[in-house]
Amino acid sequence: MVDADVLKSLKPESLTGIAPRIRDGDLLLCSAHDPFSRLIGLSTHSPWTHVALAWRWPSLGRIMVFEAVQKIGVRTVPMATFLRQSSTGVKPYPGKIVLARHRDFAKAHGGGEGARARRFADFAVDKLGDPFSPIEVAKIGVRIGVGALGRKMPRSLGPRDEFICSEYVARCFAAIGIQIAWDKEGFIAPADFANDPKVAAIARFRTR
């Protein structure tokens, strides 16, 4: 579990200092205060407003971030870019970012089960470029509203190829049989990743 206290207790470090500790499939838990992030935070009563995935690209010497963002959809950007600005181009990044790790994925990737990690990566990559249409964006907005009211999610509103960030990451984990626990009401949120007892904080990034 990643308690919100880490936003204060973990000393911020540079990407250069943290990079050697980053593993494929690590989580990036964000606490931001731009308008869309505030909407997520209000609906979940949590400081955690965004979640993304880290993955190494050795041939290019880069660590990439996979994420689903409003208006764009599923995309990947270099970690340095992710830390420098928001998905809408706000500089510096309007909040704090914590590196975290799911214990079961660490086992899948480092315990001789490389095929599972490959399935995870295949799903993450195959969703790249999935755009958000106006209807999809409206559905996402309704899901957030349902979450704020604490209502059970109607099946018709569930994500297909349109995701908010946490739904995309949860589907990546589900591709290798790892389920993120949540209450099935509203939508799976960044806070659900932070609340998972198998997720632990590793470090906090310096974003400015």
mmCIF file of C-alpha atoms in Angstrom:
data_model
loop_
_atom_site.group_PDB
_atom_site.id
_atom_site.type_symbol
_atom_site.label_atom_id
_atom_site.label_comp_id
_atom_site.label_asym_id
_atom_site.label_seq_id
_atom_site.Cartn_x
_atom_site.Cartn_y
_atom_site.Cartn_z
ATOM 1 C CA MET A 1 0.000 0.000 0.000
ATOM 2 C CA VAL A 2 1.225 3.497 -0.847
ATOM 3 C CA ASP A 3 0.050 5.850 1.869
ATOM 4 C CA ALA A 4 -0.376 9.510 0.968
ATOM 5 C CA ASP A 5 2.256 10.290 3.605
ATOM 6 C CA VAL A 6 4.957 9.345 1.083
ATOM 7 C CA LEU A 7 4.170 12.576 -0.747
ATOM 8 C CA LYS A 8 5.856 14.322 2.180
ATOM 9 C CA SER A 9 8.073 11.681 3.768
ATOM 10 C CA LEU A 10 9.933 10.565 0.630
ATOM 11 C CA LYS A 11 12.694 12.958 -0.322
ATOM 12 C CA PRO A 12 12.376 13.958 -4.002
ATOM 13 C CA GLU A 13 15.178 12.609 -6.196
ATOM 14 C CA SER A 14 16.299 13.308 -9.748
ATOM 15 C CA LEU A 15 15.461 10.950 -12.612
ATOM 16 C CA THR A 16 19.178 10.201 -12.907
ATOM 17 C CA GLY A 17 19.256 9.056 -9.290
ATOM 18 C CA ILE A 18 16.120 6.918 -9.538
ATOM 19 C CA ALA A 19 16.600 5.475 -13.046
ATOM 20 C CA PRO A 20 18.760 2.471 -12.013
ATOM 21 C CA ARG A 21 15.955 1.313 -9.710
ATOM 22 C CA ILE A 22 13.174 1.499 -12.319
ATOM 23 C CA ARG A 23 11.925 -1.866 -13.573
ATOM 24 C CA ASP A 24 9.624 -2.693 -16.463
ATOM 25 C CA GLY A 25 6.010 -2.514 -15.321
ATOM 26 C CA ASP A 26 6.645 -0.151 -12.433
ATOM 27 C CA LEU A 27 3.821 2.219 -11.569
ATOM 28 C CA LEU A 28 3.927 5.995 -11.624
ATOM 29 C CA LEU A 29 1.421 7.306 -9.075
ATOM 30 C CA CYS A 30 0.685 10.990 -9.496
ATOM 31 C CA SER A 31 -0.908 13.585 -7.263
ATOM 32 C CA ALA A 32 -1.680 16.659 -9.380
ATOM 33 C CA HIS A 33 -3.888 19.718 -9.118
ATOM 34 C CA ASP A 34 -4.829 20.552 -12.705
ATOM 35 C CA PRO A 35 -8.630 20.644 -13.355
ATOM 36 C CA PHE A 36 -9.080 17.058 -14.620
ATOM 37 C CA SER A 37 -6.883 15.701 -11.811
ATOM 38 C CA ARG A 38 -8.936 17.593 -9.265
ATOM 39 C CA LEU A 39 -12.069 15.961 -10.680
ATOM 40 C CA ILE A 40 -10.521 12.517 -10.210
ATOM 41 C CA GLY A 41 -9.409 13.406 -6.689
ATOM 42 C CA LEU A 42 -12.808 14.741 -5.680
ATOM 43 C CA SER A 43 -14.616 11.693 -7.023
ATOM 44 C CA THR A 44 -12.332 9.259 -5.180
ATOM 45 C CA HIS A 45 -11.603 11.339 -2.042
ATOM 46 C CA SER A 46 -7.910 10.678 -2.611
ATOM 47 C CA PRO A 47 -4.778 12.665 -3.480
ATOM 48 C CA TRP A 48 -3.902 10.118 -6.196
ATOM 49 C CA THR A 49 -5.109 11.465 -9.528
ATOM 50 C CA HIS A 50 -3.205 9.616 -12.271
ATOM 51 C CA VAL A 51 -1.358 6.340 -12.795
ATOM 52 C CA ALA A 52 0.961 5.297 -15.612
ATOM 53 C CA LEU A 53 3.474 2.554 -16.450
ATOM 54 C CA ALA A 54 7.250 2.640 -16.890
ATOM 55 C CA TRP A 55 9.032 0.452 -19.441
ATOM 56 C CA ARG A 56 12.635 0.427 -20.602
ATOM 57 C CA TRP A 57 13.629 0.763 -24.272
ATOM 58 C CA PRO A 58 17.265 -0.396 -24.144
ATOM 59 C CA SER A 59 18.113 0.102 -27.820
ATOM 60 C CA LEU A 60 17.281 3.804 -27.505
ATOM 61 C CA GLY A 61 18.599 4.219 -23.988
ATOM 62 C CA ARG A 62 15.236 5.523 -22.826
ATOM 63 C CA ILE A 63 12.709 4.768 -20.127
ATOM 64 C CA MET A 64 9.252 5.224 -21.620
ATOM 65 C CA VAL A 65 5.946 5.967 -19.918
ATOM 66 C CA PHE A 66 2.692 4.406 -21.147
ATOM 67 C CA GLU A 67 -0.476 6.238 -20.142
ATOM 68 C CA ALA A 68 -4.038 7.058 -21.136
ATOM 69 C CA VAL A 69 -4.801 10.770 -21.109
ATOM 70 C CA GLN A 70 -7.894 12.835 -21.844
ATOM 71 C CA LYS A 71 -8.343 14.177 -25.400
ATOM 72 C CA ILE A 72 -5.404 12.083 -26.676
ATOM 73 C CA GLY A 73 -6.018 8.498 -25.601
ATOM 74 C CA VAL A 74 -3.278 5.929 -25.049
ATOM 75 C CA ARG A 75 0.226 7.223 -25.704
ATOM 76 C CA THR A 76 3.864 6.799 -24.736
ATOM 77 C CA VAL A 77 6.379 9.531 -23.907
ATOM 78 C CA PRO A 78 9.952 9.518 -22.555
ATOM 79 C CA MET A 79 10.111 9.509 -18.774
ATOM 80 C CA ALA A 80 11.965 12.843 -18.813
ATOM 81 C CA THR A 81 9.058 14.440 -20.695
ATOM 82 C CA PHE A 82 6.488 12.873 -18.368
ATOM 83 C CA LEU A 83 8.242 14.349 -15.333
ATOM 84 C CA ARG A 84 8.748 17.761 -16.912
ATOM 85 C CA GLN A 85 5.171 18.607 -17.904
ATOM 86 C CA SER A 86 1.552 17.498 -17.768
ATOM 87 C CA SER A 87 -0.197 15.793 -20.682
ATOM 88 C CA THR A 88 -1.646 19.194 -21.617
ATOM 89 C CA GLY A 89 1.782 20.839 -21.684
ATOM 90 C CA VAL A 90 1.709 22.575 -18.294
ATOM 91 C CA LYS A 91 5.268 23.192 -17.030
ATOM 92 C CA PRO A 92 6.529 22.352 -14.500
ATOM 93 C CA TYR A 93 4.487 19.250 -13.727
ATOM 94 C CA PRO A 94 1.601 20.455 -11.504
ATOM 95 C CA GLY A 95 2.043 17.998 -8.668
ATOM 96 C CA LYS A 96 4.094 15.100 -7.327
ATOM 97 C CA ILE A 97 5.017 11.695 -8.809
ATOM 98 C CA VAL A 98 5.906 8.514 -6.912
ATOM 99 C CA LEU A 99 7.533 5.385 -8.347
ATOM 100 C CA ALA A 100 5.784 2.248 -7.047
ATOM 101 C CA ARG A 101 5.905 -1.478 -7.740
ATOM 102 C CA HIS A 102 3.354 -4.293 -7.694
ATOM 103 C CA ARG A 103 4.842 -7.318 -5.961
ATOM 104 C CA ASP A 104 3.200 -9.884 -8.249
ATOM 105 C CA PHE A 105 4.434 -8.200 -11.409
ATOM 106 C CA ALA A 106 7.950 -8.028 -9.999
ATOM 107 C CA LYS A 107 7.767 -11.819 -9.594
ATOM 108 C CA ALA A 108 6.389 -12.300 -13.105
ATOM 109 C CA HIS A 109 9.150 -10.244 -14.670
ATOM 110 C CA GLY A 110 12.098 -11.273 -12.556
ATOM 111 C CA GLY A 111 11.224 -14.817 -11.557
ATOM 112 C CA GLY A 112 11.759 -16.695 -14.801
ATOM 113 C CA GLU A 113 8.326 -15.904 -16.232
ATOM 114 C CA GLY A 114 9.358 -13.579 -19.047
ATOM 115 C CA ALA A 115 6.463 -14.688 -21.259
ATOM 116 C CA ARG A 116 3.998 -13.083 -18.855
ATOM 117 C CA ALA A 117 5.888 -9.812 -18.914
ATOM 118 C CA ARG A 118 5.844 -9.968 -22.710
ATOM 119 C CA ARG A 119 2.048 -10.389 -22.747
ATOM 120 C CA PHE A 120 1.812 -7.381 -20.469
ATOM 121 C CA ALA A 121 3.978 -5.304 -22.806
ATOM 122 C CA ASP A 122 2.114 -6.536 -25.895
ATOM 123 C CA PHE A 123 -1.213 -5.365 -24.479
ATOM 124 C CA ALA A 124 0.211 -1.999 -23.438
ATOM 125 C CA VAL A 125 1.721 -1.406 -26.885
ATOM 126 C CA ASP A 126 -1.247 -2.719 -28.867
ATOM 127 C CA LYS A 127 -3.481 -0.055 -27.294
ATOM 128 C CA LEU A 128 -1.198 2.806 -28.364
ATOM 129 C CA GLY A 129 -3.036 5.331 -30.498
ATOM 130 C CA ASP A 130 -6.507 4.270 -29.393
ATOM 131 C CA PRO A 131 -8.181 7.688 -29.622
ATOM 132 C CA PHE A 132 -10.943 9.144 -27.500
ATOM 133 C CA SER A 133 -14.011 10.094 -29.496
ATOM 134 C CA PRO A 134 -16.438 12.687 -28.064
ATOM 135 C CA ILE A 135 -18.814 9.859 -27.103
ATOM 136 C CA GLU A 136 -16.008 7.976 -25.365
ATOM 137 C CA VAL A 137 -14.953 11.088 -23.466
ATOM 138 C CA ALA A 138 -18.585 11.582 -22.387
ATOM 139 C CA LYS A 139 -18.728 7.974 -21.140
ATOM 140 C CA ILE A 140 -15.549 8.502 -19.146
ATOM 141 C CA GLY A 141 -17.088 11.618 -17.608
ATOM 142 C CA VAL A 142 -20.200 9.656 -16.636
ATOM 143 C CA ARG A 143 -18.054 6.908 -15.091
ATOM 144 C CA ILE A 144 -16.278 9.508 -12.971
ATOM 145 C CA GLY A 145 -19.654 10.916 -11.943
ATOM 146 C CA VAL A 146 -20.947 7.456 -11.044
ATOM 147 C CA GLY A 147 -17.813 6.971 -8.956
ATOM 148 C CA ALA A 148 -18.373 10.248 -7.131
ATOM 149 C CA LEU A 149 -21.895 9.102 -6.205
ATOM 150 C CA GLY A 150 -20.676 5.701 -5.026
ATOM 151 C CA ARG A 151 -23.025 3.866 -7.396
ATOM 152 C CA LYS A 152 -22.439 0.471 -8.984
ATOM 153 C CA MET A 153 -21.082 0.770 -12.526
ATOM 154 C CA PRO A 154 -23.655 -0.110 -15.244
ATOM 155 C CA ARG A 155 -22.178 -2.667 -17.623
ATOM 156 C CA SER A 156 -22.965 -0.426 -20.608
ATOM 157 C CA LEU A 157 -20.614 2.259 -19.261
ATOM 158 C CA GLY A 158 -17.608 -0.034 -18.837
ATOM 159 C CA PRO A 159 -14.479 0.701 -20.916
ATOM 160 C CA ARG A 160 -13.908 -1.037 -24.238
ATOM 161 C CA ASP A 161 -11.151 0.734 -26.145
ATOM 162 C CA GLU A 162 -11.617 3.985 -24.272
ATOM 163 C CA PHE A 163 -9.948 4.310 -20.912
ATOM 164 C CA ILE A 164 -9.129 6.663 -18.154
ATOM 165 C CA CYS A 165 -5.564 6.158 -16.950
ATOM 166 C CA SER A 166 -6.289 3.644 -14.206
ATOM 167 C CA GLU A 167 -8.560 1.493 -16.374
ATOM 168 C CA TYR A 168 -5.816 1.220 -18.995
ATOM 169 C CA VAL A 169 -3.176 0.215 -16.431
ATOM 170 C CA ALA A 170 -5.566 -2.241 -14.769
ATOM 171 C CA ARG A 171 -6.232 -3.898 -18.132
ATOM 172 C CA CYS A 172 -2.481 -4.219 -18.726
ATOM 173 C CA PHE A 173 -2.137 -6.064 -15.421
ATOM 174 C CA ALA A 174 -5.237 -8.169 -16.115
ATOM 175 C CA ALA A 175 -3.593 -9.362 -19.346
ATOM 176 C CA ILE A 176 -1.236 -11.439 -17.180
ATOM 177 C CA GLY A 177 -3.787 -12.410 -14.555
ATOM 178 C CA ILE A 178 -3.053 -9.731 -11.952
ATOM 179 C CA GLN A 179 -6.222 -8.124 -10.622
ATOM 180 C CA ILE A 180 -6.231 -4.766 -8.872
ATOM 181 C CA ALA A 181 -8.750 -4.864 -6.026
ATOM 182 C CA TRP A 182 -11.557 -2.314 -6.149
ATOM 183 C CA ASP A 183 -15.149 -2.011 -4.969
ATOM 184 C CA LYS A 184 -16.783 -2.371 -8.430
ATOM 185 C CA GLU A 185 -18.582 0.908 -7.872
ATOM 186 C CA GLY A 186 -17.980 3.799 -10.248
ATOM 187 C CA PHE A 187 -14.605 3.101 -11.833
ATOM 188 C CA ILE A 188 -11.237 1.654 -10.928
ATOM 189 C CA ALA A 189 -9.199 4.666 -9.879
ATOM 190 C CA PRO A 190 -5.554 5.623 -9.282
ATOM 191 C CA ALA A 191 -6.336 5.386 -5.562
ATOM 192 C CA ASP A 192 -7.134 1.680 -5.970
ATOM 193 C CA PHE A 193 -3.553 1.050 -7.097
ATOM 194 C CA ALA A 194 -2.196 3.000 -4.128
ATOM 195 C CA ASN A 195 -4.495 1.061 -1.757
ATOM 196 C CA ASP A 196 -3.493 -2.362 -3.086
ATOM 197 C CA PRO A 197 -1.505 -4.117 -0.314
ATOM 198 C CA LYS A 198 0.828 -5.579 -2.949
ATOM 199 C CA VAL A 199 1.896 -2.149 -4.219
ATOM 200 C CA ALA A 200 4.819 -0.423 -2.493
ATOM 201 C CA ALA A 201 6.459 2.969 -2.961
ATOM 202 C CA ILE A 202 10.043 2.985 -4.239
ATOM 203 C CA ALA A 203 10.943 6.668 -4.616
ATOM 204 C CA ARG A 204 9.583 10.146 -5.316
ATOM 205 C CA PHE A 205 10.679 12.084 -8.380
ATOM 206 C CA ARG A 206 11.838 15.658 -8.406
ATOM 207 C CA THR A 207 9.563 17.363 -10.929
ATOM 208 C CA ARG A 208 11.004 20.881 -10.892
#
